[in-house]
Amino acid sequence: MTTESLPRTPAELGLPDAPVEAGPADPAAHHVRAKLDREIRALLAYEAGTRSGADPEDLHQMRVALRRMRSVLKLSGGLVGDGAEPVRAELGWLGQSLGEVRDYDVLIGHLREVIADFEVRDQAAGHRLVSRFVTERAAAKRRLTRALTSARYSTLLREVSLLTRSTADVPDQPHDLVGGLAKPHRKLAKAVRALPADPPDDDLHALRIHGKKLRYAAELAQTSAKKKRAKRIKALIKATRDFQTVLGDHQDAVVAAERMRSVLASADGEVGFVAGRIAERELARRAEARATWRASWAAVDTAAQALHA
């Protein structure tokens, strides 16, 4: 399948001219379809920029749209029929390709900022260090381009668009999207309680993923909530966003420090020296995030409990 034959616009996917809207009085299934409609439009809007690579933010926003769709389908996909879970799995496939390139974008952008603050005599070595990751990113970008020009991707877009219009029979039972926030909150709280005083890096990364799922669920629930509860959900969204930021900084620091270690064996002395300086900074950034993440979790917990008070 050629790039030209891929669906490139909402109209080519059979979506209506205007985005689907849902209000507090609408059933939960309609809110799920409306959310999927918004996010697939966002994914399409950022696809061209992702392909060109002119602005890394396009790829980031395309990935965010995809992750929101996956979260919605995980929590409430049953409301749009049995096809939700296969689509969610396929979105995971695409997410891997987007995530690989995004991780390089974050690393390269951060390294360039750090190196810019170094002395002039270390600049050349710093640029040689960054060029290693630029080369690796180029290979990841080629893999992503192949994914975005594949028949598999085209099929995925069409399957998501079908879910936005799904009228599949679903169990005739109430589905409270706001009440449904209790489940991802419980999972996050349970994961926090299970952590030791000095958690492994991977456990904190997993915690961030739990927080992201709660945030995306809250974004969906906000559209169905009445004014008072919508205000409380807004507070929860802000708290989870701050929580993600702290743990995101932690994960970025962990990854950057590990990348610096990986180059030492093959680096010349000057590059090795710069890599060591960067690793030291990243370990300090990691420590700072570890000192503050529990306070950000407390804010999430407070905001989530306020919804059920």
PDB file of N, CA, C and O in Angstrom, residues 49-99:
ATOM      1  N   GLY A  49       3.196  15.865  10.422  1.00  0.00           N
ATOM      2  CA  GLY A  49       4.369  16.390  11.114  1.00  0.00           C
ATOM      3  C   GLY A  49       5.242  15.285  11.671  1.00  0.00           C
ATOM      4  O   GLY A  49       6.472  15.412  11.708  1.00  0.00           O
ATOM      5  N   THR A  50       4.618  14.205  12.094  1.00  0.00           N
ATOM      6  CA  THR A  50       5.384  13.058  12.584  1.00  0.00           C
ATOM      7  C   THR A  50       6.200  12.437  11.454  1.00  0.00           C
ATOM      8  O   THR A  50       7.360  12.058  11.636  1.00  0.00           O
ATOM      9  N   ARG A  51       5.593  12.339  10.295  1.00  0.00           N
ATOM     10  CA  ARG A  51       6.303  11.784   9.138  1.00  0.00           C
ATOM     11  C   ARG A  51       7.484  12.667   8.745  1.00  0.00           C
ATOM     12  O   ARG A  51       8.577  12.180   8.460  1.00  0.00           O
ATOM     13  N   SER A  52       7.263  13.975   8.723  1.00  0.00           N
ATOM     14  CA  SER A  52       8.325  14.885   8.270  1.00  0.00           C
ATOM     15  C   SER A  52       9.430  15.017   9.306  1.00  0.00           C
ATOM     16  O   SER A  52      10.596  15.228   8.963  1.00  0.00           O
ATOM     17  N   GLY A  53       9.053  14.935  10.583  1.00  0.00           N
ATOM     18  CA  GLY A  53      10.042  15.081  11.646  1.00  0.00           C
ATOM     19  C   GLY A  53      10.492  16.503  11.877  1.00  0.00           C
ATOM     20  O   GLY A  53      11.461  16.740  12.608  1.00  0.00           O
ATOM     21  N   ALA A  54       9.785  17.472  11.304  1.00  0.00           N
ATOM     22  CA  ALA A  54      10.206  18.874  11.430  1.00  0.00           C
ATOM     23  C   ALA A  54      10.100  19.368  12.865  1.00  0.00           C
ATOM     24  O   ALA A  54      10.933  20.147  13.328  1.00  0.00           O
ATOM     25  N   ASP A  55       9.084  18.920  13.578  1.00  0.00           N
ATOM     26  CA  ASP A  55       8.871  19.356  14.959  1.00  0.00           C
ATOM     27  C   ASP A  55       8.578  18.129  15.815  1.00  0.00           C
ATOM     28  O   ASP A  55       7.540  17.475  15.635  1.00  0.00           O
ATOM     29  N   PRO A  56       9.449  17.769  16.771  1.00  0.00           N
ATOM     30  CA  PRO A  56       9.229  16.594  17.618  1.00  0.00           C
ATOM     31  C   PRO A  56       7.905  16.628  18.373  1.00  0.00           C
ATOM     32  O   PRO A  56       7.393  15.583  18.764  1.00  0.00           O
ATOM     33  N   GLU A  57       7.339  17.829  18.552  1.00  0.00           N
ATOM     34  CA  GLU A  57       6.075  17.930  19.290  1.00  0.00           C
ATOM     35  C   GLU A  57       4.940  17.239  18.545  1.00  0.00           C
ATOM     36  O   GLU A  57       3.996  16.739  19.174  1.00  0.00           O
ATOM     37  N   ASP A  58       5.007  17.197  17.214  1.00  0.00           N
ATOM     38  CA  ASP A  58       3.969  16.510  16.451  1.00  0.00           C
ATOM     39  C   ASP A  58       3.929  15.026  16.810  1.00  0.00           C
ATOM     40  O   ASP A  58       2.857  14.458  17.030  1.00  0.00           O
ATOM     41  N   LEU A  59       5.091  14.405  16.848  1.00  0.00           N
ATOM     42  CA  LEU A  59       5.155  12.998  17.210  1.00  0.00           C
ATOM     43  C   LEU A  59       4.659  12.795  18.636  1.00  0.00           C
ATOM     44  O   LEU A  59       3.921  11.848  18.926  1.00  0.00           O
ATOM     45  N   HIS A  60       5.053  13.689  19.527  1.00  0.00           N
ATOM     46  CA  HIS A  60       4.618  13.587  20.913  1.00  0.00           C
ATOM     47  C   HIS A  60       3.101  13.638  21.017  1.00  0.00           C
ATOM     48  O   HIS A  60       2.476  12.810  21.702  1.00  0.00           O
ATOM     49  N   GLN A  61       2.474  14.589  20.319  1.00  0.00           N
ATOM     50  CA  GLN A  61       1.026  14.727  20.397  1.00  0.00           C
ATOM     51  C   GLN A  61       0.308  13.566  19.714  1.00  0.00           C
ATOM     52  O   GLN A  61      -0.769  13.146  20.155  1.00  0.00           O
ATOM     53  N   MET A  62       0.887  13.035  18.657  1.00  0.00           N
ATOM     54  CA  MET A  62       0.304  11.855  18.022  1.00  0.00           C
ATOM     55  C   MET A  62       0.328  10.673  18.989  1.00  0.00           C
ATOM     56  O   MET A  62      -0.649   9.919  19.110  1.00  0.00           O
ATOM     57  N   ARG A  63       1.417  10.542  19.707  1.00  0.00           N
ATOM     58  CA  ARG A  63       1.532   9.461  20.685  1.00  0.00           C
ATOM     59  C   ARG A  63       0.549   9.656  21.844  1.00  0.00           C
ATOM     60  O   ARG A  63      -0.042   8.693  22.334  1.00  0.00           O
ATOM     61  N   VAL A  64       0.375  10.882  22.288  1.00  0.00           N
ATOM     62  CA  VAL A  64      -0.577  11.157  23.367  1.00  0.00           C
ATOM     63  C   VAL A  64      -1.987  10.764  22.942  1.00  0.00           C
ATOM     64  O   VAL A  64      -2.740  10.136  23.701  1.00  0.00           O
ATOM     65  N   ALA A  65      -2.364  11.131  21.710  1.00  0.00           N
ATOM     66  CA  ALA A  65      -3.693  10.764  21.217  1.00  0.00           C
ATOM     67  C   ALA A  65      -3.867   9.252  21.208  1.00  0.00           C
ATOM     68  O   ALA A  65      -4.917   8.725  21.603  1.00  0.00           O
ATOM     69  N   LEU A  66      -2.848   8.555  20.769  1.00  0.00           N
ATOM     70  CA  LEU A  66      -2.912   7.100  20.723  1.00  0.00           C
ATOM     71  C   LEU A  66      -3.048   6.515  22.125  1.00  0.00           C
ATOM     72  O   LEU A  66      -3.854   5.604  22.367  1.00  0.00           O
ATOM     73  N   ARG A  67      -2.291   7.037  23.077  1.00  0.00           N
ATOM     74  CA  ARG A  67      -2.337   6.493  24.429  1.00  0.00           C
ATOM     75  C   ARG A  67      -3.685   6.779  25.093  1.00  0.00           C
ATOM     76  O   ARG A  67      -4.178   5.965  25.876  1.00  0.00           O
ATOM     77  N   ARG A  68      -4.265   7.920  24.782  1.00  0.00           N
ATOM     78  CA  ARG A  68      -5.598   8.199  25.318  1.00  0.00           C
ATOM     79  C   ARG A  68      -6.619   7.208  24.771  1.00  0.00           C
ATOM     80  O   ARG A  68      -7.501   6.740  25.499  1.00  0.00           O
ATOM     81  N   MET A  69      -6.522   6.886  23.497  1.00  0.00           N
ATOM     82  CA  MET A  69      -7.434   5.903  22.934  1.00  0.00           C
ATOM     83  C   MET A  69      -7.258   4.549  23.597  1.00  0.00           C
ATOM     84  O   MET A  69      -8.241   3.869  23.919  1.00  0.00           O
ATOM     85  N   ARG A  70      -6.038   4.152  23.810  1.00  0.00           N
ATOM     86  CA  ARG A  70      -5.790   2.861  24.460  1.00  0.00           C
ATOM     87  C   ARG A  70      -6.372   2.840  25.867  1.00  0.00           C
ATOM     88  O   ARG A  70      -6.949   1.840  26.303  1.00  0.00           O
ATOM     89  N   SER A  71      -6.204   3.939  26.587  1.00  0.00           N
ATOM     90  CA  SER A  71      -6.713   4.000  27.950  1.00  0.00           C
ATOM     91  C   SER A  71      -8.231   3.912  27.977  1.00  0.00           C
ATOM     92  O   SER A  71      -8.819   3.182  28.793  1.00  0.00           O
ATOM     93  N   VAL A  72      -8.883   4.650  27.091  1.00  0.00           N
ATOM     94  CA  VAL A  72     -10.342   4.624  27.023  1.00  0.00           C
ATOM     95  C   VAL A  72     -10.837   3.214  26.710  1.00  0.00           C
ATOM     96  O   VAL A  72     -11.793   2.718  27.324  1.00  0.00           O
ATOM     97  N   LEU A  73     -10.192   2.546  25.765  1.00  0.00           N
ATOM     98  CA  LEU A  73     -10.619   1.209  25.382  1.00  0.00           C
ATOM     99  C   LEU A  73     -10.355   0.191  26.481  1.00  0.00           C
ATOM    100  O   LEU A  73     -11.101  -0.780  26.642  1.00  0.00           O
ATOM    101  N   LYS A  74      -9.307   0.412  27.260  1.00  0.00           N
ATOM    102  CA  LYS A  74      -9.015  -0.484  28.370  1.00  0.00           C
ATOM    103  C   LYS A  74     -10.086  -0.368  29.452  1.00  0.00           C
ATOM    104  O   LYS A  74     -10.559  -1.375  29.997  1.00  0.00           O
ATOM    105  N   LEU A  75     -10.474   0.858  29.779  1.00  0.00           N
ATOM    106  CA  LEU A  75     -11.396   1.087  30.881  1.00  0.00           C
ATOM    107  C   LEU A  75     -12.865   0.915  30.493  1.00  0.00           C
ATOM    108  O   LEU A  75     -13.660   0.434  31.290  1.00  0.00           O
ATOM    109  N   SER A  76     -13.205   1.326  29.269  1.00  0.00           N
ATOM    110  CA  SER A  76     -14.621   1.379  28.897  1.00  0.00           C
ATOM    111  C   SER A  76     -14.900   0.836  27.511  1.00  0.00           C
ATOM    112  O   SER A  76     -15.950   1.118  26.932  1.00  0.00           O
ATOM    113  N   GLY A  77     -13.963   0.081  26.960  1.00  0.00           N
ATOM    114  CA  GLY A  77     -14.121  -0.398  25.598  1.00  0.00           C
ATOM    115  C   GLY A  77     -15.323  -1.296  25.393  1.00  0.00           C
ATOM    116  O   GLY A  77     -15.876  -1.356  24.295  1.00  0.00           O
ATOM    117  N   GLY A  78     -15.742  -1.982  26.452  1.00  0.00           N
ATOM    118  CA  GLY A  78     -16.896  -2.853  26.324  1.00  0.00           C
ATOM    119  C   GLY A  78     -18.158  -2.120  25.927  1.00  0.00           C
ATOM    120  O   GLY A  78     -19.103  -2.724  25.392  1.00  0.00           O
ATOM    121  N   LEU A  79     -18.186  -0.822  26.148  1.00  0.00           N
ATOM    122  CA  LEU A  79     -19.359  -0.029  25.803  1.00  0.00           C
ATOM    123  C   LEU A  79     -19.507   0.179  24.299  1.00  0.00           C
ATOM    124  O   LEU A  79     -20.569   0.606  23.840  1.00  0.00           O
ATOM    125  N   VAL A  80     -18.458  -0.089  23.531  1.00  0.00           N
ATOM    126  CA  VAL A  80     -18.546   0.067  22.073  1.00  0.00           C
ATOM    127  C   VAL A  80     -18.403  -1.274  21.350  1.00  0.00           C
ATOM    128  O   VAL A  80     -18.203  -1.313  20.144  1.00  0.00           O
ATOM    129  N   GLY A  81     -18.507  -2.367  22.096  1.00  0.00           N
ATOM    130  CA  GLY A  81     -18.546  -3.671  21.458  1.00  0.00           C
ATOM    131  C   GLY A  81     -17.289  -4.506  21.611  1.00  0.00           C
ATOM    132  O   GLY A  81     -16.278  -4.060  22.160  1.00  0.00           O
ATOM    133  N   ASP A  82     -17.341  -5.727  21.092  1.00  0.00           N
ATOM    134  CA  ASP A  82     -16.254  -6.687  21.246  1.00  0.00           C
ATOM    135  C   ASP A  82     -14.999  -6.315  20.458  1.00  0.00           C
ATOM    136  O   ASP A  82     -13.934  -6.868  20.711  1.00  0.00           O
ATOM    137  N   GLY A  83     -15.129  -5.421  19.489  1.00  0.00           N
ATOM    138  CA  GLY A  83     -13.965  -5.064  18.682  1.00  0.00           C
ATOM    139  C   GLY A  83     -12.985  -4.163  19.393  1.00  0.00           C
ATOM    140  O   GLY A  83     -11.885  -3.913  18.879  1.00  0.00           O
ATOM    141  N   ALA A  84     -13.326  -3.698  20.588  1.00  0.00           N
ATOM    142  CA  ALA A  84     -12.470  -2.731  21.273  1.00  0.00           C
ATOM    143  C   ALA A  84     -11.120  -3.310  21.664  1.00  0.00           C
ATOM    144  O   ALA A  84     -10.087  -2.661  21.481  1.00  0.00           O
ATOM    145  N   GLU A  85     -11.097  -4.523  22.188  1.00  0.00           N
ATOM    146  CA  GLU A  85      -9.835  -5.073  22.684  1.00  0.00           C
ATOM    147  C   GLU A  85      -8.835  -5.360  21.567  1.00  0.00           C
ATOM    148  O   GLU A  85      -7.658  -5.029  21.697  1.00  0.00           O
ATOM    149  N   PRO A  86      -9.244  -5.948  20.430  1.00  0.00           N
ATOM    150  CA  PRO A  86      -8.285  -6.104  19.326  1.00  0.00           C
ATOM    151  C   PRO A  86      -7.724  -4.771  18.835  1.00  0.00           C
ATOM    152  O   PRO A  86      -6.547  -4.675  18.498  1.00  0.00           O
ATOM    153  N   VAL A  87      -8.566  -3.749  18.788  1.00  0.00           N
ATOM    154  CA  VAL A  87      -8.086  -2.435  18.365  1.00  0.00           C
ATOM    155  C   VAL A  87      -7.085  -1.890  19.381  1.00  0.00           C
ATOM    156  O   VAL A  87      -6.054  -1.312  19.010  1.00  0.00           O
ATOM    157  N   ARG A  88      -7.368  -2.072  20.654  1.00  0.00           N
ATOM    158  CA  ARG A  88      -6.442  -1.593  21.690  1.00  0.00           C
ATOM    159  C   ARG A  88      -5.078  -2.271  21.545  1.00  0.00           C
ATOM    160  O   ARG A  88      -4.031  -1.629  21.686  1.00  0.00           O
ATOM    161  N   ALA A  89      -5.071  -3.558  21.239  1.00  0.00           N
ATOM    162  CA  ALA A  89      -3.810  -4.275  21.048  1.00  0.00           C
ATOM    163  C   ALA A  89      -3.041  -3.724  19.848  1.00  0.00           C
ATOM    164  O   ALA A  89      -1.819  -3.559  19.900  1.00  0.00           O
ATOM    165  N   GLU A  90      -3.740  -3.409  18.771  1.00  0.00           N
ATOM    166  CA  GLU A  90      -3.079  -2.856  17.590  1.00  0.00           C
ATOM    167  C   GLU A  90      -2.547  -1.449  17.852  1.00  0.00           C
ATOM    168  O   GLU A  90      -1.496  -1.065  17.339  1.00  0.00           O
ATOM    169  N   LEU A  91      -3.260  -0.683  18.646  1.00  0.00           N
ATOM    170  CA  LEU A  91      -2.751   0.628  19.033  1.00  0.00           C
ATOM    171  C   LEU A  91      -1.446   0.479  19.822  1.00  0.00           C
ATOM    172  O   LEU A  91      -0.551   1.324  19.721  1.00  0.00           O
ATOM    173  N   GLY A  92      -1.342  -0.590  20.583  1.00  0.00           N
ATOM    174  CA  GLY A  92      -0.094  -0.864  21.300  1.00  0.00           C
ATOM    175  C   GLY A  92       1.060  -1.101  20.347  1.00  0.00           C
ATOM    176  O   GLY A  92       2.193  -0.662  20.601  1.00  0.00           O
ATOM    177  N   TRP A  93       0.794  -1.804  19.262  1.00  0.00           N
ATOM    178  CA  TRP A  93       1.835  -2.022  18.241  1.00  0.00           C
ATOM    179  C   TRP A  93       2.345  -0.694  17.702  1.00  0.00           C
ATOM    180  O   TRP A  93       3.556  -0.460  17.625  1.00  0.00           O
ATOM    181  N   LEU A  94       1.427   0.189  17.322  1.00  0.00           N
ATOM    182  CA  LEU A  94       1.838   1.479  16.788  1.00  0.00           C
ATOM    183  C   LEU A  94       2.532   2.313  17.864  1.00  0.00           C
ATOM    184  O   LEU A  94       3.505   3.019  17.586  1.00  0.00           O
ATOM    185  N   GLY A  95       2.055   2.202  19.088  1.00  0.00           N
ATOM    186  CA  GLY A  95       2.652   2.954  20.183  1.00  0.00           C
ATOM    187  C   GLY A  95       4.109   2.614  20.410  1.00  0.00           C
ATOM    188  O   GLY A  95       4.903   3.485  20.796  1.00  0.00           O
ATOM    189  N   GLN A  96       4.483   1.376  20.179  1.00  0.00           N
ATOM    190  CA  GLN A  96       5.886   0.993  20.338  1.00  0.00           C
ATOM    191  C   GLN A  96       6.784   1.745  19.369  1.00  0.00           C
ATOM    192  O   GLN A  96       7.863   2.216  19.739  1.00  0.00           O
ATOM    193  N   SER A  97       6.342   1.856  18.130  1.00  0.00           N
ATOM    194  CA  SER A  97       7.147   2.565  17.129  1.00  0.00           C
ATOM    195  C   SER A  97       7.230   4.054  17.437  1.00  0.00           C
ATOM    196  O   SER A  97       8.295   4.672  17.334  1.00  0.00           O
ATOM    197  N   LEU A  98       6.098   4.642  17.828  1.00  0.00           N
ATOM    198  CA  LEU A  98       6.107   6.058  18.193  1.00  0.00           C
ATOM    199  C   LEU A  98       6.953   6.293  19.438  1.00  0.00           C
ATOM    200  O   LEU A  98       7.704   7.270  19.518  1.00  0.00           O
ATOM    201  N   GLY A  99       6.823   5.396  20.409  1.00  0.00           N
ATOM    202  CA  GLY A  99       7.540   5.561  21.666  1.00  0.00           C
ATOM    203  C   GLY A  99       9.044   5.478  21.508  1.00  0.00           C
ATOM    204  O   GLY A  99       9.787   6.206  22.184  1.00  0.00           O
TER     205      GLY A  99
END
